[in-house]
Every structure is written in structure tokens, then in C-alpha cells.
mmCIF file with all atom_site columns, C-alpha atoms in Angstrom:
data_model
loop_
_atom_site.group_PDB
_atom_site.id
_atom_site.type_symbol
_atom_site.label_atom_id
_atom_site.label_alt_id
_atom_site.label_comp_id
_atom_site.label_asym_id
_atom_site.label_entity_id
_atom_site.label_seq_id
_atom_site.pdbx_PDB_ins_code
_atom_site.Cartn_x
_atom_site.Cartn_y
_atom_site.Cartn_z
_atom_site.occupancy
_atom_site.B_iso_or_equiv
_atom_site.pdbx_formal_charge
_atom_site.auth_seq_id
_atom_site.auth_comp_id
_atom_site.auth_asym_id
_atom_site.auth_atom_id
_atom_site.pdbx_PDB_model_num
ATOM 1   C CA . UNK A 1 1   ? -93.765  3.160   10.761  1.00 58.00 ? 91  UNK A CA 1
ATOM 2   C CA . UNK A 1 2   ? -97.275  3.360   12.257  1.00 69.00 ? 92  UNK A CA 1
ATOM 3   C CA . UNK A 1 3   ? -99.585  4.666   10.008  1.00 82.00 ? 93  UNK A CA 1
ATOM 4   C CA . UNK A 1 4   ? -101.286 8.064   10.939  1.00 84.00 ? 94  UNK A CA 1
ATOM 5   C CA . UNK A 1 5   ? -104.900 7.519   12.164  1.00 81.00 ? 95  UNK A CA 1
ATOM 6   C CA . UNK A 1 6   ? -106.949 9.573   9.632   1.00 84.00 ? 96  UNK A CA 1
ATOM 7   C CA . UNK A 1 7   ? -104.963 8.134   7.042   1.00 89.00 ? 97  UNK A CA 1
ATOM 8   C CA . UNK A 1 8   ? -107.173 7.089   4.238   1.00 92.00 ? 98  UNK A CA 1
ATOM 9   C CA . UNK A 1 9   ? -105.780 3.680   3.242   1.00 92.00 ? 99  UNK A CA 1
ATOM 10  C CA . UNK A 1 10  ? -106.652 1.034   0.365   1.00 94.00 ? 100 UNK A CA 1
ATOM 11  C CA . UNK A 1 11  ? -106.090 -2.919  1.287   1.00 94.00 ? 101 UNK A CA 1
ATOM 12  C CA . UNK A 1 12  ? -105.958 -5.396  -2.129  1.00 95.00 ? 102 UNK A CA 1
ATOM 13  C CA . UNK A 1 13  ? -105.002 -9.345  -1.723  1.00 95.00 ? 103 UNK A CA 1
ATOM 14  C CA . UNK A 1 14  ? -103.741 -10.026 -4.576  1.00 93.00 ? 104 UNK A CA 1
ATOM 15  C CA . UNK A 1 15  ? -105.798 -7.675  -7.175  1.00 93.00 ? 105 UNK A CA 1
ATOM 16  C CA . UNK A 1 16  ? -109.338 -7.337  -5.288  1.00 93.00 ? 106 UNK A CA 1
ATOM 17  C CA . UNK A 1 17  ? -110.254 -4.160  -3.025  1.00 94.00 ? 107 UNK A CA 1
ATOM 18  C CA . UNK A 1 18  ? -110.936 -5.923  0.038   1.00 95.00 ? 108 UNK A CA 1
ATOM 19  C CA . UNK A 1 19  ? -111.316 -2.804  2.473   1.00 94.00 ? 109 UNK A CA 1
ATOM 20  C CA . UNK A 1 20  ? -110.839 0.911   2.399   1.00 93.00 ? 110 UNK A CA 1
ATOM 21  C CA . UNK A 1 21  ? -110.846 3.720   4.468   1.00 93.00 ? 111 UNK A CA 1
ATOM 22  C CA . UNK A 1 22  ? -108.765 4.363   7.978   1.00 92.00 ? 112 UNK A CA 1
ATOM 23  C CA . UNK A 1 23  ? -106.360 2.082   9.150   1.00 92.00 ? 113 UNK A CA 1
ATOM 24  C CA . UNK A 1 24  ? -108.590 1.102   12.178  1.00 92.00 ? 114 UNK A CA 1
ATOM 25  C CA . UNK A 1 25  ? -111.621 0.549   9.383   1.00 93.00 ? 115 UNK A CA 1
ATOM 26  C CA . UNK A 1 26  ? -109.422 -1.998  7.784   1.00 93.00 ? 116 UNK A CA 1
ATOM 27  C CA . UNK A 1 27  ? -107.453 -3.503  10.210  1.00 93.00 ? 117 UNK A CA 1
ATOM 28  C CA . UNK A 1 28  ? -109.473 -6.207  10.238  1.00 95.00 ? 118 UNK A CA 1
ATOM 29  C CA . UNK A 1 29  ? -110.097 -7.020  6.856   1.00 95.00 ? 119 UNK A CA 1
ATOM 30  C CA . UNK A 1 30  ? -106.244 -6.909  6.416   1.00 95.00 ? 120 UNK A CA 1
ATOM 31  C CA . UNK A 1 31  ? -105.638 -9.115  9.521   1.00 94.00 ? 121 UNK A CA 1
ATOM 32  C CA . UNK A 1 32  ? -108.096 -11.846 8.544   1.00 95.00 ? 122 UNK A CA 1
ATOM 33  C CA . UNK A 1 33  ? -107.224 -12.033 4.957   1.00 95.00 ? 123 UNK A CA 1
ATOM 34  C CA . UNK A 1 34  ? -103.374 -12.453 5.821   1.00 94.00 ? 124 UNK A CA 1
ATOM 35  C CA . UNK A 1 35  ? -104.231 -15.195 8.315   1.00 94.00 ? 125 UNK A CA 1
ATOM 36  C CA . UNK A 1 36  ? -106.324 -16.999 5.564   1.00 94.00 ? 126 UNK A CA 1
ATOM 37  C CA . UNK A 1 37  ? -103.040 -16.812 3.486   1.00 93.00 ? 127 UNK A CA 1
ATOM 38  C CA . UNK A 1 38  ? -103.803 -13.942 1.410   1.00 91.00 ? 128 UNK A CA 1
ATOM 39  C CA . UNK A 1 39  ? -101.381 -11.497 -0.018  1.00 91.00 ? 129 UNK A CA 1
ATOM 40  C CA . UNK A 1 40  ? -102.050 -8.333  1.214   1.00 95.00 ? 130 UNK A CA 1
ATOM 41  C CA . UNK A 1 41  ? -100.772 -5.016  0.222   1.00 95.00 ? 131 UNK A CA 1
ATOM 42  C CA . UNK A 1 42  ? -101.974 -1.371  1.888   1.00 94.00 ? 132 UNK A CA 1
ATOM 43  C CA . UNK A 1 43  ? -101.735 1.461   0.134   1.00 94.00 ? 133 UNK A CA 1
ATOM 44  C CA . UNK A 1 44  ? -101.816 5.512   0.993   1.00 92.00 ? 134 UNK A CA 1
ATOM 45  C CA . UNK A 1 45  ? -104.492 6.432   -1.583  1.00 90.00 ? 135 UNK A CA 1
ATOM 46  C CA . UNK A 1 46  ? -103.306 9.792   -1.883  1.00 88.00 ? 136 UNK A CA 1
ATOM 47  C CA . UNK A 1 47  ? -99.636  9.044   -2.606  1.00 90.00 ? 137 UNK A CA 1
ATOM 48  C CA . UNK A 1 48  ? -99.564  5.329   -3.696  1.00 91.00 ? 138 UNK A CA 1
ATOM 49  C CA . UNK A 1 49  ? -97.352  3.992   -0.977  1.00 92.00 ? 139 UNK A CA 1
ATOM 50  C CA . UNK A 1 50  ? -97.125  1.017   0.926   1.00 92.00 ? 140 UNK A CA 1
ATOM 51  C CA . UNK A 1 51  ? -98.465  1.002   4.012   1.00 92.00 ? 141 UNK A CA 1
ATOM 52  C CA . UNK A 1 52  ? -97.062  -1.532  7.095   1.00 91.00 ? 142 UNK A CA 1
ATOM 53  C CA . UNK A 1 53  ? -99.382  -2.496  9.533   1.00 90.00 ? 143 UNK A CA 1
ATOM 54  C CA . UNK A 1 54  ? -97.906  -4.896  12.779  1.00 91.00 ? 144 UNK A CA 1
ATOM 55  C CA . UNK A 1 55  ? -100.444 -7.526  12.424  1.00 91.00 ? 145 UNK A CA 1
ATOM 56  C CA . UNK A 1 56  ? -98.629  -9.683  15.586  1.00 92.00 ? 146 UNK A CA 1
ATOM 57  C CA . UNK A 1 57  ? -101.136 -10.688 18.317  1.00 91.00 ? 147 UNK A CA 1
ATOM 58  C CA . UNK A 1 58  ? -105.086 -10.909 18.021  1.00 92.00 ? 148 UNK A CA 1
ATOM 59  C CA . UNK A 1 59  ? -107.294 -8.610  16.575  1.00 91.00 ? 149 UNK A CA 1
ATOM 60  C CA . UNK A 1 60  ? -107.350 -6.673  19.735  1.00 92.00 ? 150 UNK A CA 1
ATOM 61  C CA . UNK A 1 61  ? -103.307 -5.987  20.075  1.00 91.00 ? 151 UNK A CA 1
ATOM 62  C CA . UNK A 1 62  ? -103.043 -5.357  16.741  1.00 89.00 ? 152 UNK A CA 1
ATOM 63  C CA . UNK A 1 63  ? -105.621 -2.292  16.953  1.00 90.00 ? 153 UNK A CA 1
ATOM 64  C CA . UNK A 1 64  ? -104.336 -1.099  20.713  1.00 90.00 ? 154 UNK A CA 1
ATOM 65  C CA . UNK A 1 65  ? -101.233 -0.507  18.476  1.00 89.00 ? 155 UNK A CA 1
ATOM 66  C CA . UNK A 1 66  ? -103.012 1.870   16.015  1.00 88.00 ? 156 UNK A CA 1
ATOM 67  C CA . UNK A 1 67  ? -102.603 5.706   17.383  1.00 83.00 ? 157 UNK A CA 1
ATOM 68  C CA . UNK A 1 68  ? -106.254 7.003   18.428  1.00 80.00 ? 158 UNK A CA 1
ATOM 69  C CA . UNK A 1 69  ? -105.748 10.423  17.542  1.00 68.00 ? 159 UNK A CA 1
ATOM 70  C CA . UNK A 1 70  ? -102.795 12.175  15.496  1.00 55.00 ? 160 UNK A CA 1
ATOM 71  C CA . UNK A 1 71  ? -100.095 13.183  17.464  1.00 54.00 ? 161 UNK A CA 1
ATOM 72  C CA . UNK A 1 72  ? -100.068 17.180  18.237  1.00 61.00 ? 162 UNK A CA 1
ATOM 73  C CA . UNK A 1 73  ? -97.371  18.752  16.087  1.00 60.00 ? 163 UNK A CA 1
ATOM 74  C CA . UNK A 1 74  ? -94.142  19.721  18.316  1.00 63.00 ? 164 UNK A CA 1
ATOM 75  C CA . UNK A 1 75  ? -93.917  23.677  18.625  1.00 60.00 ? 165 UNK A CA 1
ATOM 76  C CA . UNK A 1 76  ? -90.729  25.752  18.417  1.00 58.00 ? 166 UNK A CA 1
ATOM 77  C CA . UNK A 1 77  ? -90.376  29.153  18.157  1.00 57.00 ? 167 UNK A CA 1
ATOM 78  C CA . UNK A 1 78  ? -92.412  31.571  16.106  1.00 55.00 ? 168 UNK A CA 1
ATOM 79  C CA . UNK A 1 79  ? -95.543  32.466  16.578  1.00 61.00 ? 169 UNK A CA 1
ATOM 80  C CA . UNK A 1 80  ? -97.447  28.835  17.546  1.00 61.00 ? 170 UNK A CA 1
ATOM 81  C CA . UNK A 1 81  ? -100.956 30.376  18.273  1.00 66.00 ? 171 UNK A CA 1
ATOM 82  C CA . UNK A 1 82  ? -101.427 30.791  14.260  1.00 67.00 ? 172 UNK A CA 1
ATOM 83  C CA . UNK A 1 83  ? -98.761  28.383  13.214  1.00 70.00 ? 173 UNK A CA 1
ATOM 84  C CA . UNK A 1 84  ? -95.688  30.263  12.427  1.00 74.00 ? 174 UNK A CA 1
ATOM 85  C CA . UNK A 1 85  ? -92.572  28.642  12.434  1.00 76.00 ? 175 UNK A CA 1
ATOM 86  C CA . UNK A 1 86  ? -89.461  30.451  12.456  1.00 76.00 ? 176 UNK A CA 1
ATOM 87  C CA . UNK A 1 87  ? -86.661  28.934  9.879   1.00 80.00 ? 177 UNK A CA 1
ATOM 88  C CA . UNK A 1 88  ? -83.428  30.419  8.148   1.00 85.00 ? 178 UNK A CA 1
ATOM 89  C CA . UNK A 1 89  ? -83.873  31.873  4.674   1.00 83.00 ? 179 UNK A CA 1
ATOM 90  C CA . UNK A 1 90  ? -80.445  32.690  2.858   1.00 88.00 ? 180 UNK A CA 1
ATOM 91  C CA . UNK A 1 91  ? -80.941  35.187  0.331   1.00 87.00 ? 181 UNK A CA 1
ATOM 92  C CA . UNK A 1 92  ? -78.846  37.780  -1.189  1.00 90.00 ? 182 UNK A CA 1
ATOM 93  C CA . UNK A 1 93  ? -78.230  41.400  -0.085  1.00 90.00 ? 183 UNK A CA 1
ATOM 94  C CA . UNK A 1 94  ? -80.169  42.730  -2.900  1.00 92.00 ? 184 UNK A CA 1
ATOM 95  C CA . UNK A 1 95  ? -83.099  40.564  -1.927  1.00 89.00 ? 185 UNK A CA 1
ATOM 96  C CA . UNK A 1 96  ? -83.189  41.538  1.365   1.00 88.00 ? 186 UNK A CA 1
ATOM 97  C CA . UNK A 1 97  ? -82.923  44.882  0.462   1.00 88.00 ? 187 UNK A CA 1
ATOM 98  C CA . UNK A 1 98  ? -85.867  44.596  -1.445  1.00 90.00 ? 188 UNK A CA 1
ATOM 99  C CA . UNK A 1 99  ? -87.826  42.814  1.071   1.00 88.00 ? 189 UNK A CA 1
ATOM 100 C CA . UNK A 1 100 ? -87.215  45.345  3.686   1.00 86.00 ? 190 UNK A CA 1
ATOM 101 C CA . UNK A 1 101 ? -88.668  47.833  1.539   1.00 89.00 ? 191 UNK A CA 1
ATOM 102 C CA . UNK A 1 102 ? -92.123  45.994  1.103   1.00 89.00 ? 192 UNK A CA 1
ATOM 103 C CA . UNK A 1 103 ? -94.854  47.105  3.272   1.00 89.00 ? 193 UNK A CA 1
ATOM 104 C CA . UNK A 1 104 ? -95.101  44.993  6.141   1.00 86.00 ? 194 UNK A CA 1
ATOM 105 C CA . UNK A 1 105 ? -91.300  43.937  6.224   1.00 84.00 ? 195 UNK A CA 1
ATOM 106 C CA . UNK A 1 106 ? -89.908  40.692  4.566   1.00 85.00 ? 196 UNK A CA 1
ATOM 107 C CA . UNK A 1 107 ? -91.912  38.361  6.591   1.00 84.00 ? 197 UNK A CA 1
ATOM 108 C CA . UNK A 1 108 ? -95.311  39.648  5.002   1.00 86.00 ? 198 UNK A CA 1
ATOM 109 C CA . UNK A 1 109 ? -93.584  39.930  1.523   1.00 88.00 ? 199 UNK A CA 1
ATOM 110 C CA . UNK A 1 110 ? -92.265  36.360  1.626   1.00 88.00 ? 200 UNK A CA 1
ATOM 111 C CA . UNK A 1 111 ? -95.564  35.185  3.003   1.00 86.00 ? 201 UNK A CA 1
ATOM 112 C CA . UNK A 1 112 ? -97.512  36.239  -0.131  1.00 88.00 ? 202 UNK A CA 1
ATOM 113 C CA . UNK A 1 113 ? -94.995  35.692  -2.526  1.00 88.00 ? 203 UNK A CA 1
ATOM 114 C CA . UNK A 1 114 ? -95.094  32.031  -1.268  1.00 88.00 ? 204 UNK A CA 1
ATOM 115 C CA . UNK A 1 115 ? -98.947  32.027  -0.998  1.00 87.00 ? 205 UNK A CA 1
ATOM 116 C CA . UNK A 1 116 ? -99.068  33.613  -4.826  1.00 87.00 ? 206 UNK A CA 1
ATOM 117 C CA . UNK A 1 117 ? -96.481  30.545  -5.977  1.00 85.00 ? 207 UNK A CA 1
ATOM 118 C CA . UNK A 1 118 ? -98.709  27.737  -3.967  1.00 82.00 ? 208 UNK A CA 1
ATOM 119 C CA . UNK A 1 119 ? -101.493 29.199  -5.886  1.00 84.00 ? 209 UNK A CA 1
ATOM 120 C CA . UNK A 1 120 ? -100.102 29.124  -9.640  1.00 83.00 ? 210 UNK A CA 1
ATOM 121 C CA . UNK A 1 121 ? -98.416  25.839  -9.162  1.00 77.00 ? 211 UNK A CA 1
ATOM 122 C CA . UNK A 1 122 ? -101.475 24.272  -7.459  1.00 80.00 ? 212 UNK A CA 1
ATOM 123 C CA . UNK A 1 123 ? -102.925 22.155  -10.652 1.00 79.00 ? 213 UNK A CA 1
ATOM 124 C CA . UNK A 1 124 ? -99.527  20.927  -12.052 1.00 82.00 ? 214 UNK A CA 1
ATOM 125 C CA . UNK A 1 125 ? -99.139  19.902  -8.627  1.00 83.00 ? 215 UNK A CA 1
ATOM 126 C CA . UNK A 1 126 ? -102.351 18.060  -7.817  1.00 84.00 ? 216 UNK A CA 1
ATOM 127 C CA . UNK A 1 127 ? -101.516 16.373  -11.259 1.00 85.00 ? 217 UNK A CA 1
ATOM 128 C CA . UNK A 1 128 ? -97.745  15.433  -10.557 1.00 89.00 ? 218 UNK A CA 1
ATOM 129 C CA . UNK A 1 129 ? -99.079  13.964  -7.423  1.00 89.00 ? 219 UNK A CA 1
ATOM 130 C CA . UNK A 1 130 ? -101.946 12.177  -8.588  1.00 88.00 ? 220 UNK A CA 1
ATOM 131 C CA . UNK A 1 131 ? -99.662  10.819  -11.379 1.00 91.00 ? 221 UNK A CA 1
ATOM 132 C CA . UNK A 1 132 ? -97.133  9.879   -9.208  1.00 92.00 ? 222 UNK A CA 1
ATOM 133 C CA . UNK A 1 133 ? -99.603  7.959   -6.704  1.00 91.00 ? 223 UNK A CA 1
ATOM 134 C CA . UNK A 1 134 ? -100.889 6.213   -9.907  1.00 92.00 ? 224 UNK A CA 1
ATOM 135 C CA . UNK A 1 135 ? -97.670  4.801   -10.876 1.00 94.00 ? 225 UNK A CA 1
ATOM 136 C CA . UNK A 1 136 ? -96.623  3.808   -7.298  1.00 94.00 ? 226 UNK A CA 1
ATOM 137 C CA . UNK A 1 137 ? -99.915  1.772   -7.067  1.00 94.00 ? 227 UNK A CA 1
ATOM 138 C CA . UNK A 1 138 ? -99.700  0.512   -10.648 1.00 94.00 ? 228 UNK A CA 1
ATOM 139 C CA . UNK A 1 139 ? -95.854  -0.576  -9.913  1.00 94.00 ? 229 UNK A CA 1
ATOM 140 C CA . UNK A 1 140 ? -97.207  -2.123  -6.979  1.00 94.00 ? 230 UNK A CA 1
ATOM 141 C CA . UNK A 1 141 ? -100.257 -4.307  -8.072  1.00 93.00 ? 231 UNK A CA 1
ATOM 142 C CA . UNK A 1 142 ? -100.071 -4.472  -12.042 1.00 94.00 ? 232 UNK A CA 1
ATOM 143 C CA . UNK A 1 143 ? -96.794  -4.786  -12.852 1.00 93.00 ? 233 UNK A CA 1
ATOM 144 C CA . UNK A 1 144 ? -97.502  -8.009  -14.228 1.00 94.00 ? 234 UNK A CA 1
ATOM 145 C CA . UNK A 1 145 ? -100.513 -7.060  -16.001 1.00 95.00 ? 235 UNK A CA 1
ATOM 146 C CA . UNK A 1 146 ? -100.339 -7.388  -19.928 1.00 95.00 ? 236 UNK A CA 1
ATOM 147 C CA . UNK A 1 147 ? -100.462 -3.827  -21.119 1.00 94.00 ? 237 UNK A CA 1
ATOM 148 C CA . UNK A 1 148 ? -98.559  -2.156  -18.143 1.00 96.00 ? 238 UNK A CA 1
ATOM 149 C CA . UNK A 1 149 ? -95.529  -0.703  -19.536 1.00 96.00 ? 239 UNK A CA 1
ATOM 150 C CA . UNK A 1 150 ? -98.553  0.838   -22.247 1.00 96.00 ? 240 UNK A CA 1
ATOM 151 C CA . UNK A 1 151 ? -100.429 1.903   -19.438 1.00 95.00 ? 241 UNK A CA 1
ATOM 152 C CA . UNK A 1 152 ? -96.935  3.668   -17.809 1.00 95.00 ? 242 UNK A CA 1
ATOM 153 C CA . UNK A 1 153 ? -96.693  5.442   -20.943 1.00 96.00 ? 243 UNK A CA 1
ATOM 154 C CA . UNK A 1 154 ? -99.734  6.794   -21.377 1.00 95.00 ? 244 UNK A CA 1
ATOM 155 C CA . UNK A 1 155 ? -99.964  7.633   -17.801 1.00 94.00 ? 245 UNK A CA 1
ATOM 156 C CA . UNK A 1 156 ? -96.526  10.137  -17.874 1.00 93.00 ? 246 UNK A CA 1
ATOM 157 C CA . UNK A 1 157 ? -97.518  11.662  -21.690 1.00 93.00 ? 247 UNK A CA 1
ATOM 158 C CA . UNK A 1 158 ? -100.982 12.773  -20.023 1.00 91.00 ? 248 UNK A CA 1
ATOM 159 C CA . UNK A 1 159 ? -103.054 10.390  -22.645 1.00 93.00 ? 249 UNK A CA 1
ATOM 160 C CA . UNK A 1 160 ? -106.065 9.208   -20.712 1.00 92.00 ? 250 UNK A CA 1
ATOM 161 C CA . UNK A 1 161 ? -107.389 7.374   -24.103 1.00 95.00 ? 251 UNK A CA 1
ATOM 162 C CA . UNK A 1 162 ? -104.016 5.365   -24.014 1.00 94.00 ? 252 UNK A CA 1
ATOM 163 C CA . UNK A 1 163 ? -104.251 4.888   -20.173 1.00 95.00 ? 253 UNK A CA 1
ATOM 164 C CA . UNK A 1 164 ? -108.194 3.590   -20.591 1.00 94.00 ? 254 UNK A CA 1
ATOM 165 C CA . UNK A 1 165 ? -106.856 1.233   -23.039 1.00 95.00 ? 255 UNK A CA 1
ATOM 166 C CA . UNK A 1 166 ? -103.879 -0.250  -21.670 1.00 95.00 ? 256 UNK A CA 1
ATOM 167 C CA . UNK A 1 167 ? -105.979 -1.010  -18.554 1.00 95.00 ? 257 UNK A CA 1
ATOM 168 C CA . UNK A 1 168 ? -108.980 -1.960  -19.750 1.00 94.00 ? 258 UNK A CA 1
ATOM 169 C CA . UNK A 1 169 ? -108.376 -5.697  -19.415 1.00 94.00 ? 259 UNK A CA 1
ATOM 170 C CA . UNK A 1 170 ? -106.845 -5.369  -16.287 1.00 95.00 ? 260 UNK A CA 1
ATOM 171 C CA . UNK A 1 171 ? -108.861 -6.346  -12.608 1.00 94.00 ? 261 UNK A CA 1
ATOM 172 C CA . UNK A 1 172 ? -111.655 -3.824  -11.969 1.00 92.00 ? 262 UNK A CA 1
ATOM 173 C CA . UNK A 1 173 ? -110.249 -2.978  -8.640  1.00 92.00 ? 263 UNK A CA 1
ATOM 174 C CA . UNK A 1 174 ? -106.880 -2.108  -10.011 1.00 93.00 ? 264 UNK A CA 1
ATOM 175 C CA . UNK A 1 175 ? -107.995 -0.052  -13.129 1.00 93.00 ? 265 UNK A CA 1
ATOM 176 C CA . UNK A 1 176 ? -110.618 2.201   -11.370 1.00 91.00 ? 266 UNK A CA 1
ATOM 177 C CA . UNK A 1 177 ? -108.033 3.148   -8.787  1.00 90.00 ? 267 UNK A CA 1
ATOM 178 C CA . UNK A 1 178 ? -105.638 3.681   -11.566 1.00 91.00 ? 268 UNK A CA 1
ATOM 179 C CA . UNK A 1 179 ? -108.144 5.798   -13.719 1.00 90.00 ? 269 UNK A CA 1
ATOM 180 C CA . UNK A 1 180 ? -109.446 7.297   -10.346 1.00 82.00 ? 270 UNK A CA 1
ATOM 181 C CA . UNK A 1 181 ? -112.783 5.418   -10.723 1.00 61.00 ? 271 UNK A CA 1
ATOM 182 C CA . UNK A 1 182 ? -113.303 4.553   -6.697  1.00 53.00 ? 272 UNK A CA 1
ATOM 183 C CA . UNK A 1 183 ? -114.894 1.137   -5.998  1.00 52.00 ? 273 UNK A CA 1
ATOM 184 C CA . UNK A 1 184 ? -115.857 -0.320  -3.214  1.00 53.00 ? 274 UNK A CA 1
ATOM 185 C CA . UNK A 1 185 ? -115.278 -3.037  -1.459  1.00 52.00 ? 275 UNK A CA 1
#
């Protein structure tokens, strides 16, 4: 999969940062490090995956191969000017019932109650992300690290005391991006 052009992107060989930012930024970095040997893992900052880059070819082909721009989102029906996108809801009679009561018909209803929902849930789910990315990454790059399954622990009860501990001996690189602490390269 070809990674999305405004992706922001970390690249570690071995357990040292060696380049961060868009997948053209790093390219590079992630190219000449490989050919010196290295072992090279790309991650998604935001969600702790892997990311593949095709590396075959100079530096040149391996960049032509990058997307410039991100690819416009395909249109159906709806309303595409301001993004609509019509979709089947199933819902019981007594729902519908209700929405067809609520000013502005069940579109407008089931717009805010979904707006009202993104709101609330909003923090938990910043934090279940941001939790989740964590352990991807920490699976990832310190899963030999003394400490880890500590660290894992702490990380899913919510203890950042236990989670500053467990990593505190690990590679600088590897605990600030686990304790959100960005460093760079």
C-alpha cells in the first residue's frame, strides 16, 4: 500500500529516530539507511502502524512512486458540494417515527444526534487512539526491552507513573514517542 502523501510518518533503524515527517521528507533517510544494512521500520505516528515504502530503484524511482498530492475522494450520490453521502440506515418503525417528527426531518435529527455523540465521546476517543498507537509502536520497537510487559500494563490501566518507569531505561527515541515526548532526529 502506498502511503498517503501528507502522511506524517516516523523512520527508526533499529531503536534511533532517524527521520520524521512526510513520506517524501524521509524517503531518503529510509532508503540510505536500508542500503547501509540498517533495519528500518516506518511508522504512522498517529496510529502506530507500519508503514511499507517500495525502496526498488534509485533514489529518484523510489520517490516518482510516492503520490504528489492525495487522491480526490470518489463522489456518489448525496449532496457532494458540502460532502454528503447518502447511505442506508435500518432503524425501527418507532424510530423513524420519531425522526420524522423532528424539525427538519430525520436527516437533520440524525445529523446532530451524531454530531452531539462525536462530541461526548471525543476524549475517550483521542485516548483509546493514542493508547492504541502507543502499544502498536511499543509492540513494534520495544518488545524486547526489559520492562515492556510493565510498560504494557501501565499503559492500558492509564498509570503514567508506571509507564515513566517501565520505560525509563529504555532508548530515548523509543520512550519519548511512547510517553509522547517528540524528538528529533
Amino acid at each position: 500500500m502506498t502511503p498517503a502523501p501528507d502522511l506524517y510518518c516516523l523512520a527508526f533503524d533499529g531503536h534511533d529516530l532517524i527521520a520524521k515527517g512526510t513520506p517524501r521528507e524521509l524517503l531518503p533517510a529510509v532508503k540510505a539507511a536500508t542500503e547501509a544494512g540498517g533495519s528500518v521500520l516506518v511508522f504512522d505516528r498517529a496510529t502506530g502502524r507500519t508503514v511499507e515504502f517500495d525502496l526498488r530503484g534509485d533514489l529518484e524511482t523510489a520517490l516518482a512512486r510516492l503520490p504528489e498530492a492525495a487522491p480526490e475522494a470518489k463522489r456518489g450520490p448525496g449532496r457532494p458540494k458540502l460532502g454528503v453521502t447518502a447511505r442506508e440506515v435500518t432503524l425501527l418503525p418507532r424510530h423513524w417515527d420519531w425522526l420524522s417528527d423532528q424539525p427538519g426531518g430525520a436527516s437533520v435529527a440524525l445529523r446532530k444526534l451524531v454530531e452531539a455523540a462525536m462530541r461526548e465521546a471525543e476524549g475517550p476517543d483521542r485516548a483509546r487512539k493514542t493508547r492504541d498507537a502507543a502499544y502498536r509502536f511499543m509492540t513494534a520497537l520495544a518488545g524486547d526491552l526489559p520492562g515492556y510487559e510493565e510498560a504494557v500494563r501501565a499503559l492500558f490501566a492509564g498509570d503514567e507513573k508506571g509507564l515513566e518507569s517501565a520505560v525509563a531505561g529504555w532508548p530515548s527515541d523509543i520512550s519519548g514517542q511512547v510517553l509522547g515526548v517528540h524528538v528529533d532526529p
